[in-house]
Amino acid sequence: MATWIEDQLQQLVSPVTATTFPYTGPTLSAMPGLTSLFTAVFAAAYIGWGLYGLSGKRRATLSSCVISIFHGIVTNIVAGAQLVSQYPFSLDAQNNNSANFIMQFSAAYMVVDFFLFLLPFTPDDFLFVGHHLMTTGYMMSSLFIGRGGLSCLVLMVLGESTSLFQNSWLISRELRQESRAAMSCFNNLSPIYTYVFLLVRSMVAPPVIAWFCIQLQSAQKLPIGCRVTWASLAAVTTAGSQIWSYKLWKGLKRQSAKHKADVMQRPKSV
């Protein structure tokens, strides 16, 4: 399935790739086409949410959620398949075509989300702005040195495993005041999303990132600057996830307390 998805995406963007190849060269050959693809998906979602009656920041936020879901599903499948097929792997292994393609796919998403959503609508959201900039820089450096792509894929799978839950939760939260279905979805999804996020980002991620940083420092085929910078970025993004984990946990406790208060205030039947 992963190979089929990758093949379909490559065929979809091949006209743009062929046109722009003289300017991008082999290193970023798929980037223009993939950037165009994410722009088209964002535009379609933006039109759709506009027809639903949304406008401004809310409309852009939910359009961002749509491209994030698309990005998360594809990267989880393709990157996960790559890691499984090459296990046991070395973090400083030479990049193959699939690793290069999925890194360009992910970088294209980051670029589109940054310029169409974060920069115009939430430039003060330093956590996500910083995440996009650091992640894109990581992948670009791996693409240009031709090694370390598997290290990127490890972080992709770890990071995007919560994407579907997170974006579904964000969409339902944004629409809950005007849709009973969205309110029901939000109430039911909130504890599930919170526990999944806490499990992945606050329990699984820290030991995995510790292993990752140790392995990265022994990856002698990578320049020392990349080893230090990549390990630092992985540690910083993991620390940033703990801020979001704390906010989710506080929100869940507040929602639970409100629900209990509402139940207590209901008149008892005689």
XYZ file of C-alpha atoms in Angstrom:
270
model
C 0.000 0.000 0.000
C 2.823 2.418 0.879
C 4.487 1.858 -2.490
C 1.181 2.383 -4.282
C 0.541 5.668 -2.440
C 4.033 6.915 -3.233
C 3.697 5.941 -6.896
C 0.326 7.686 -7.197
C 1.678 10.883 -5.658
C 4.730 10.868 -7.906
C 2.547 10.414 -10.994
C 0.218 13.169 -9.819
C 3.005 15.749 -9.492
C 5.139 14.471 -12.396
C 4.090 17.229 -14.883
C 5.252 19.931 -12.459
C 8.369 17.930 -11.566
C 9.354 17.624 -15.228
C 8.828 21.340 -15.824
C 10.763 22.546 -12.789
C 13.547 19.936 -12.745
C 16.067 22.188 -14.593
C 15.711 24.689 -11.726
C 15.473 22.363 -8.715
C 17.823 19.564 -9.744
C 17.444 16.055 -8.287
C 17.664 17.103 -4.624
C 14.346 18.971 -4.535
C 12.824 17.653 -7.750
C 9.420 16.825 -6.209
C 9.092 19.919 -4.001
C 7.386 22.275 -6.503
C 4.801 19.658 -7.482
C 4.109 18.620 -3.889
C 3.867 22.251 -2.797
C 1.329 22.797 -5.573
C -0.582 19.715 -4.422
C -0.844 20.913 -0.813
C -1.798 24.395 -2.020
C -4.617 22.871 -4.089
C -5.860 20.778 -1.135
C -5.756 23.836 1.141
C -7.633 25.916 -1.454
C -10.306 23.217 -1.906
C -10.764 22.965 1.866
C -10.858 26.765 2.164
C -13.609 26.946 -0.452
C -15.512 24.115 1.239
C -15.402 25.683 4.703
C -16.451 28.993 3.130
C -19.526 27.317 1.648
C -20.239 25.906 5.105
C -20.386 29.494 6.350
C -17.011 29.966 8.009
C -14.739 32.926 7.432
C -11.482 34.483 8.549
C -9.202 32.653 10.958
C -11.682 29.831 11.647
C -11.909 29.033 7.952
C -8.129 28.990 7.606
C -7.668 26.930 10.784
C -9.921 24.137 9.573
C -8.326 24.222 6.112
C -4.979 23.763 7.839
C -6.439 20.789 9.709
C -7.468 19.187 6.411
C -3.983 19.342 4.875
C -2.510 18.201 8.182
C -4.726 15.088 8.161
C -3.706 14.369 4.566
C -0.037 14.849 5.454
C -0.256 12.748 8.610
C -1.947 9.749 7.004
C 0.477 9.604 4.070
C 3.640 10.101 6.129
C 2.626 7.510 8.712
C 2.022 4.874 6.050
C 4.981 5.602 3.764
C 7.554 6.489 6.438
C 6.458 3.610 8.650
C 6.780 1.148 5.777
C 10.251 2.462 5.001
C 11.438 1.966 8.581
C 10.005 -1.546 8.758
C 11.490 -2.564 5.394
C 14.969 -1.330 6.342
C 15.076 -2.551 9.945
C 17.611 -2.839 11.502
C 18.721 0.511 10.147
C 21.412 3.076 10.797
C 20.477 6.724 11.306
C 23.350 7.825 9.052
C 22.443 5.541 6.141
C 22.403 7.031 2.669
C 18.985 8.319 1.644
C 17.076 6.230 -0.871
C 14.489 7.583 -3.324
C 11.534 6.840 -1.052
C 13.084 8.622 1.919
C 13.914 11.629 -0.263
C 10.375 11.747 -1.626
C 8.595 11.539 1.722
C 10.888 14.202 3.194
C 10.024 16.500 0.287
C 6.351 15.641 0.793
C 6.555 16.603 4.463
C 8.616 19.731 3.774
C 6.066 20.841 1.147
C 3.285 20.519 3.728
C 5.266 22.598 6.225
C 5.928 25.315 3.645
C 2.280 25.567 2.561
C 0.932 25.505 6.120
C 3.464 28.147 7.156
C 2.733 30.607 4.356
C -1.023 30.056 3.961
C -2.024 29.617 7.601
C 0.559 30.267 10.315
C 2.158 33.429 8.940
C -1.029 35.313 7.912
C -3.358 34.112 10.688
C -1.334 33.007 13.751
C 2.155 34.577 13.539
C 2.193 34.783 17.356
C 1.819 31.001 17.761
C 5.526 30.612 18.390
C 5.264 26.921 19.325
C 3.916 25.840 15.943
C 5.864 28.420 13.927
C 9.051 27.194 15.563
C 8.069 23.571 14.997
C 7.524 24.119 11.273
C 10.779 26.041 10.831
C 12.884 23.526 12.762
C 11.312 20.486 11.108
C 11.734 21.924 7.621
C 15.359 22.828 8.340
C 16.043 19.291 9.579
C 14.620 17.678 6.448
C 16.294 20.120 4.078
C 19.710 19.520 5.615
C 19.237 15.753 5.268
C 18.190 16.150 1.641
C 21.230 18.238 0.803
C 23.819 16.004 2.501
C 22.129 12.848 1.169
C 22.153 11.024 4.517
C 20.118 10.812 7.699
C 16.731 10.481 6.035
C 15.808 7.510 8.208
C 16.324 9.658 11.294
C 13.757 12.071 9.850
C 11.336 9.200 9.262
C 11.639 8.055 12.877
C 10.593 11.515 14.050
C 7.839 11.707 11.414
C 6.186 8.484 12.566
C 6.482 9.508 16.199
C 5.102 12.982 15.545
C 2.362 12.169 13.048
C 0.915 9.178 14.928
C -1.334 11.617 16.813
C -2.196 13.773 13.782
C -5.576 12.240 12.922
C -6.755 12.444 16.538
C -5.464 15.975 16.988
C -6.968 17.440 13.833
C -10.306 15.673 14.275
C -10.403 17.088 17.800
C -9.511 20.587 16.570
C -12.205 20.504 13.880
C -14.899 19.300 16.292
C -13.831 21.891 18.879
C -14.087 24.678 16.321
C -17.561 23.607 15.139
C -19.103 22.506 18.451
C -21.108 25.701 19.029
C -23.055 25.420 15.768
C -23.308 21.647 15.408
C -24.651 19.124 17.899
C -22.781 16.388 16.046
C -19.528 18.318 16.416
C -20.230 18.888 20.128
C -20.846 15.171 20.631
C -17.706 14.318 18.689
C -15.682 16.809 20.723
C -16.935 15.494 24.065
C -16.306 11.875 23.117
C -12.987 12.488 21.388
C -11.431 14.768 24.024
C -10.470 12.037 26.525
C -9.365 9.649 23.778
C -7.183 12.261 22.088
C -5.719 13.436 25.392
C -4.770 9.928 26.521
C -3.344 9.004 23.115
C -1.291 12.200 23.014
C -0.024 11.690 26.561
C 0.850 8.068 25.794
C 2.731 8.819 22.572
C 4.305 12.193 23.320
C 4.889 12.014 27.071
C 5.496 8.309 27.708
C 6.786 6.734 24.484
C 8.567 9.723 22.957
C 11.044 10.662 25.741
C 12.847 7.270 25.871
C 12.727 6.974 22.076
C 14.235 10.441 21.690
C 16.894 9.612 24.298
C 17.822 6.500 22.267
C 17.663 8.596 19.099
C 20.082 11.233 20.422
C 22.556 8.588 21.631
C 22.454 6.751 18.305
C 22.800 10.005 16.411
C 26.023 10.910 18.199
C 27.589 7.606 17.099
C 26.494 8.102 13.481
C 29.976 8.900 12.202
C 28.965 9.284 8.537
C 26.997 12.414 9.416
C 28.754 15.773 9.857
C 29.143 16.612 13.529
C 27.162 19.814 13.010
C 24.171 17.798 11.796
C 24.448 15.326 14.660
C 24.442 18.035 17.300
C 21.788 20.177 15.618
C 19.428 17.280 14.855
C 19.672 15.888 18.380
C 19.004 19.353 19.793
C 15.975 19.836 17.542
C 14.555 16.444 18.520
C 14.984 17.257 22.204
C 13.453 20.741 21.857
C 10.392 19.521 19.928
C 9.834 16.750 22.485
C 10.021 19.326 25.282
C 7.527 21.474 23.352
C 5.144 18.520 23.199
C 5.114 18.408 27.000
C 3.664 21.927 27.045
C 0.812 20.766 24.835
C 0.379 17.609 26.958
C 0.004 19.796 30.051
C -2.573 22.029 28.341
C -4.570 19.010 27.169
C -4.538 17.451 30.618
C -5.712 20.693 32.237
C -8.433 21.055 29.618
C -9.642 17.493 30.155
C -9.791 17.985 33.934
C -11.709 21.233 33.461
C -14.153 19.570 31.050
C -14.625 16.643 33.426
C -15.298 18.973 36.363
C -17.837 20.939 34.305
C -19.603 17.731 33.280
C -19.832 16.587 36.913
C -21.186 19.982 37.960
C -23.830 19.850 35.223
C -24.881 16.380 36.350
C -25.143 17.492 39.976
C -27.328 20.472 39.023
C -29.859 18.418 37.085
C -33.173 18.082 38.926
C -33.691 14.611 40.326
C -36.734 12.783 39.111
C -39.337 12.034 41.739
